[in-house]
């Protein structure tokens, strides 16, 4: 019932800009420019979790970008899926084609946008799956630009996890370690040559993306990279010094995951 109401409200209710409050526009031109008006950047959390693929983000998390993501995710402003999807599409294009050099490695299938899974209770509480919805919009944007793409929602949570928002980097890693898996038969998608790009709305510590990469790799998948709409501002400032396993993974590129 809640999902139906959100769909209807998004169609018939007047909207103010979710980023700055300007009247009667879902997202104004100035806020769109901040969201996806610049080339996506490679971003790195600090510390870098082992196994994290190369991650590209469209914008720093803050200001109107933060407001738009929260309005879509928590308040059901479904009209924001298209601009958020456009931002994600740009980052996914960089992650799939730029980070790993997949064109030179014989990739022949479409981009497979694999969303980081949400807990069922979270989806039920919100009335929609925000990451899946944005991923679908990103797929439409990629196809509109002539890039073959499809959404591949093949990851599932295999056990309960806590809300990540109250945890530090180490706690987030422990919280999601081993929690994800690929649905039976999902691996057929990349066996046919599809380019796997993990997608999420936001990267904070990289724990969820690293776990998603592990789950895909456990069934023979090779992750080209990961894409997010936004990442913490500090992840854009400069690449932190990498150590140990995280350094080796970064130097080898996304194929190391």
PDB file of N, CA, C and O in Angstrom, residues 3 73 115-132 155-164 175-176 179-180 200 208:
ATOM      1  N   UNK A   3       3.938   1.539  -1.109  1.00  0.00           N
ATOM      2  CA  UNK A   3       4.599   1.681  -2.401  1.00  0.00           C
ATOM      3  C   UNK A   3       3.654   2.294  -3.427  1.00  0.00           C
ATOM      4  O   UNK A   3       4.036   3.162  -4.208  1.00  0.00           O
ATOM      5  N   UNK A  73      15.559   8.352  -0.790  1.00  0.00           N
ATOM      6  CA  UNK A  73      15.691   7.135  -0.005  1.00  0.00           C
ATOM      7  C   UNK A  73      14.704   7.051   1.147  1.00  0.00           C
ATOM      8  O   UNK A  73      14.020   6.026   1.327  1.00  0.00           O
ATOM      9  N   UNK A 115      23.300  -4.147  -7.942  1.00  0.00           N
ATOM     10  CA  UNK A 115      23.077  -3.303  -6.759  1.00  0.00           C
ATOM     11  C   UNK A 115      23.513  -3.989  -5.467  1.00  0.00           C
ATOM     12  O   UNK A 115      23.344  -5.207  -5.306  1.00  0.00           O
ATOM     13  N   UNK A 116      24.071  -3.206  -4.568  1.00  0.00           N
ATOM     14  CA  UNK A 116      24.312  -3.692  -3.200  1.00  0.00           C
ATOM     15  C   UNK A 116      22.942  -3.926  -2.564  1.00  0.00           C
ATOM     16  O   UNK A 116      22.082  -3.039  -2.608  1.00  0.00           O
ATOM     17  N   UNK A 117      22.695  -5.108  -1.996  1.00  0.00           N
ATOM     18  CA  UNK A 117      21.353  -5.417  -1.500  1.00  0.00           C
ATOM     19  C   UNK A 117      21.006  -4.690  -0.208  1.00  0.00           C
ATOM     20  O   UNK A 117      21.874  -4.419   0.626  1.00  0.00           O
ATOM     21  N   UNK A 118      19.735  -4.381  -0.063  1.00  0.00           N
ATOM     22  CA  UNK A 118      19.210  -3.797   1.171  1.00  0.00           C
ATOM     23  C   UNK A 118      18.511  -4.879   1.981  1.00  0.00           C
ATOM     24  O   UNK A 118      18.023  -5.870   1.433  1.00  0.00           O
ATOM     25  N   UNK A 119      18.457  -4.683   3.297  1.00  0.00           N
ATOM     26  CA  UNK A 119      17.722  -5.617   4.153  1.00  0.00           C
ATOM     27  C   UNK A 119      16.230  -5.548   3.831  1.00  0.00           C
ATOM     28  O   UNK A 119      15.694  -4.477   3.524  1.00  0.00           O
ATOM     29  N   UNK A 120      15.561  -6.677   3.886  1.00  0.00           N
ATOM     30  CA  UNK A 120      14.136  -6.720   3.562  1.00  0.00           C
ATOM     31  C   UNK A 120      13.325  -5.785   4.443  1.00  0.00           C
ATOM     32  O   UNK A 120      12.394  -5.138   3.979  1.00  0.00           O
ATOM     33  N   UNK A 121      13.691  -5.704   5.704  1.00  0.00           N
ATOM     34  CA  UNK A 121      12.919  -4.846   6.618  1.00  0.00           C
ATOM     35  C   UNK A 121      13.082  -3.380   6.245  1.00  0.00           C
ATOM     36  O   UNK A 121      12.145  -2.585   6.405  1.00  0.00           O
ATOM     37  N   UNK A 122      14.264  -3.011   5.742  1.00  0.00           N
ATOM     38  CA  UNK A 122      14.482  -1.632   5.329  1.00  0.00           C
ATOM     39  C   UNK A 122      13.657  -1.300   4.093  1.00  0.00           C
ATOM     40  O   UNK A 122      13.055  -0.230   3.996  1.00  0.00           O
ATOM     41  N   UNK A 123      13.628  -2.235   3.134  1.00  0.00           N
ATOM     42  CA  UNK A 123      12.833  -2.034   1.928  1.00  0.00           C
ATOM     43  C   UNK A 123      11.352  -1.922   2.283  1.00  0.00           C
ATOM     44  O   UNK A 123      10.629  -1.053   1.786  1.00  0.00           O
ATOM     45  N   UNK A 124      10.905  -2.806   3.177  1.00  0.00           N
ATOM     46  CA  UNK A 124       9.497  -2.771   3.586  1.00  0.00           C
ATOM     47  C   UNK A 124       9.162  -1.460   4.291  1.00  0.00           C
ATOM     48  O   UNK A 124       8.099  -0.872   4.081  1.00  0.00           O
ATOM     49  N   UNK A 125      10.062  -0.986   5.140  1.00  0.00           N
ATOM     50  CA  UNK A 125       9.803   0.241   5.874  1.00  0.00           C
ATOM     51  C   UNK A 125       9.752   1.466   4.984  1.00  0.00           C
ATOM     52  O   UNK A 125       8.961   2.380   5.223  1.00  0.00           O
ATOM     53  N   UNK A 126      10.589   1.482   3.952  1.00  0.00           N
ATOM     54  CA  UNK A 126      10.609   2.634   3.040  1.00  0.00           C
ATOM     55  C   UNK A 126       9.528   2.539   1.972  1.00  0.00           C
ATOM     56  O   UNK A 126       9.152   3.536   1.369  1.00  0.00           O
ATOM     57  N   UNK A 127       9.087   1.326   1.684  1.00  0.00           N
ATOM     58  CA  UNK A 127       8.108   1.132   0.629  1.00  0.00           C
ATOM     59  C   UNK A 127       8.725   1.009  -0.748  1.00  0.00           C
ATOM     60  O   UNK A 127       8.008   0.878  -1.747  1.00  0.00           O
ATOM     61  N   UNK A 128      10.043   1.030  -0.843  1.00  0.00           N
ATOM     62  CA  UNK A 128      10.732   0.838  -2.118  1.00  0.00           C
ATOM     63  C   UNK A 128      12.193   0.527  -1.840  1.00  0.00           C
ATOM     64  O   UNK A 128      12.687   0.695  -0.722  1.00  0.00           O
ATOM     65  N   UNK A 129      12.875   0.041  -2.878  1.00  0.00           N
ATOM     66  CA  UNK A 129      14.298  -0.255  -2.787  1.00  0.00           C
ATOM     67  C   UNK A 129      15.033   0.857  -3.533  1.00  0.00           C
ATOM     68  O   UNK A 129      15.088   0.861  -4.763  1.00  0.00           O
ATOM     69  N   UNK A 130      15.580   1.837  -2.827  1.00  0.00           N
ATOM     70  CA  UNK A 130      16.148   3.007  -3.497  1.00  0.00           C
ATOM     71  C   UNK A 130      17.324   2.693  -4.406  1.00  0.00           C
ATOM     72  O   UNK A 130      17.448   3.278  -5.489  1.00  0.00           O
ATOM     73  N   UNK A 131      18.205   1.794  -3.994  1.00  0.00           N
ATOM     74  CA  UNK A 131      19.374   1.493  -4.821  1.00  0.00           C
ATOM     75  C   UNK A 131      18.953   0.785  -6.107  1.00  0.00           C
ATOM     76  O   UNK A 131      19.445   1.107  -7.199  1.00  0.00           O
ATOM     77  N   UNK A 132      18.029  -0.152  -5.998  1.00  0.00           N
ATOM     78  CA  UNK A 132      17.544  -0.840  -7.189  1.00  0.00           C
ATOM     79  C   UNK A 132      16.853   0.130  -8.135  1.00  0.00           C
ATOM     80  O   UNK A 132      17.040   0.075  -9.361  1.00  0.00           O
ATOM     81  N   UNK A 155      22.472 -10.121  -5.907  1.00  0.00           N
ATOM     82  CA  UNK A 155      23.021 -10.244  -4.557  1.00  0.00           C
ATOM     83  C   UNK A 155      21.906 -10.234  -3.522  1.00  0.00           C
ATOM     84  O   UNK A 155      20.920  -9.506  -3.655  1.00  0.00           O
ATOM     85  N   UNK A 156      22.073 -11.049  -2.500  1.00  0.00           N
ATOM     86  CA  UNK A 156      21.127 -11.111  -1.386  1.00  0.00           C
ATOM     87  C   UNK A 156      21.890 -11.124  -0.072  1.00  0.00           C
ATOM     88  O   UNK A 156      23.030 -11.593  -0.004  1.00  0.00           O
ATOM     89  N   UNK A 157      21.263 -10.617   0.972  1.00  0.00           N
ATOM     90  CA  UNK A 157      21.811 -10.755   2.313  1.00  0.00           C
ATOM     91  C   UNK A 157      21.461 -12.146   2.832  1.00  0.00           C
ATOM     92  O   UNK A 157      20.288 -12.531   2.842  1.00  0.00           O
ATOM     93  N   UNK A 158      22.466 -12.885   3.240  1.00  0.00           N
ATOM     94  CA  UNK A 158      22.274 -14.257   3.724  1.00  0.00           C
ATOM     95  C   UNK A 158      22.001 -14.319   5.219  1.00  0.00           C
ATOM     96  O   UNK A 158      21.626 -15.350   5.743  1.00  0.00           O
ATOM     97  N   UNK A 159      22.237 -13.234   5.905  1.00  0.00           N
ATOM     98  CA  UNK A 159      21.982 -13.184   7.346  1.00  0.00           C
ATOM     99  C   UNK A 159      21.630 -11.751   7.719  1.00  0.00           C
ATOM    100  O   UNK A 159      21.809 -10.824   6.927  1.00  0.00           O
ATOM    101  N   UNK A 160      21.133 -11.579   8.923  1.00  0.00           N
ATOM    102  CA  UNK A 160      20.764 -10.240   9.392  1.00  0.00           C
ATOM    103  C   UNK A 160      22.020  -9.409   9.636  1.00  0.00           C
ATOM    104  O   UNK A 160      23.046  -9.922  10.104  1.00  0.00           O
ATOM    105  N   UNK A 161      21.947  -8.136   9.311  1.00  0.00           N
ATOM    106  CA  UNK A 161      23.028  -7.203   9.605  1.00  0.00           C
ATOM    107  C   UNK A 161      22.453  -6.009  10.351  1.00  0.00           C
ATOM    108  O   UNK A 161      21.274  -5.674  10.220  1.00  0.00           O
ATOM    109  N   UNK A 162      23.295  -5.365  11.137  1.00  0.00           N
ATOM    110  CA  UNK A 162      22.861  -4.183  11.885  1.00  0.00           C
ATOM    111  C   UNK A 162      22.843  -2.967  10.976  1.00  0.00           C
ATOM    112  O   UNK A 162      23.436  -2.959   9.893  1.00  0.00           O
ATOM    113  N   UNK A 163      22.187  -1.918  11.424  1.00  0.00           N
ATOM    114  CA  UNK A 163      22.207  -0.642  10.718  1.00  0.00           C
ATOM    115  C   UNK A 163      23.643  -0.108  10.722  1.00  0.00           C
ATOM    116  O   UNK A 163      24.244   0.070  11.775  1.00  0.00           O
ATOM    117  N   UNK A 164      24.194   0.147   9.535  1.00  0.00           N
ATOM    118  CA  UNK A 164      25.587   0.555   9.423  1.00  0.00           C
ATOM    119  C   UNK A 164      25.845   1.976   9.930  1.00  0.00           C
ATOM    120  O   UNK A 164      26.977   2.321  10.260  1.00  0.00           O
ATOM    121  N   UNK A 175      30.372  -6.149  10.480  1.00  0.00           N
ATOM    122  CA  UNK A 175      28.923  -6.290  10.371  1.00  0.00           C
ATOM    123  C   UNK A 175      28.506  -7.010   9.090  1.00  0.00           C
ATOM    124  O   UNK A 175      27.571  -7.808   9.096  1.00  0.00           O
ATOM    125  N   UNK A 176      29.188  -6.705   7.968  1.00  0.00           N
ATOM    126  CA  UNK A 176      28.766  -7.265   6.683  1.00  0.00           C
ATOM    127  C   UNK A 176      29.642  -8.413   6.207  1.00  0.00           C
ATOM    128  O   UNK A 176      29.358  -9.018   5.168  1.00  0.00           O
ATOM    129  N   UNK A 179      28.213 -11.655   4.685  1.00  0.00           N
ATOM    130  CA  UNK A 179      26.754 -11.543   4.753  1.00  0.00           C
ATOM    131  C   UNK A 179      26.068 -11.664   3.403  1.00  0.00           C
ATOM    132  O   UNK A 179      24.862 -11.929   3.346  1.00  0.00           O
ATOM    133  N   UNK A 180      26.781 -11.464   2.310  1.00  0.00           N
ATOM    134  CA  UNK A 180      26.138 -11.442   0.997  1.00  0.00           C
ATOM    135  C   UNK A 180      26.433 -12.703   0.199  1.00  0.00           C
ATOM    136  O   UNK A 180      27.463 -13.361   0.375  1.00  0.00           O
ATOM    137  N   UNK A 200      25.837   1.407  -5.793  1.00  0.00           N
ATOM    138  CA  UNK A 200      25.192   1.782  -4.530  1.00  0.00           C
ATOM    139  C   UNK A 200      24.909   3.279  -4.603  1.00  0.00           C
ATOM    140  O   UNK A 200      25.417   3.979  -5.489  1.00  0.00           O
ATOM    141  N   UNK A 208      30.502  -2.284   2.439  1.00  0.00           N
ATOM    142  CA  UNK A 208      29.465  -3.007   1.701  1.00  0.00           C
ATOM    143  C   UNK A 208      29.916  -3.348   0.286  1.00  0.00           C
ATOM    144  O   UNK A 208      29.643  -4.452  -0.214  1.00  0.00           O
TER     145      UNK A 208
END
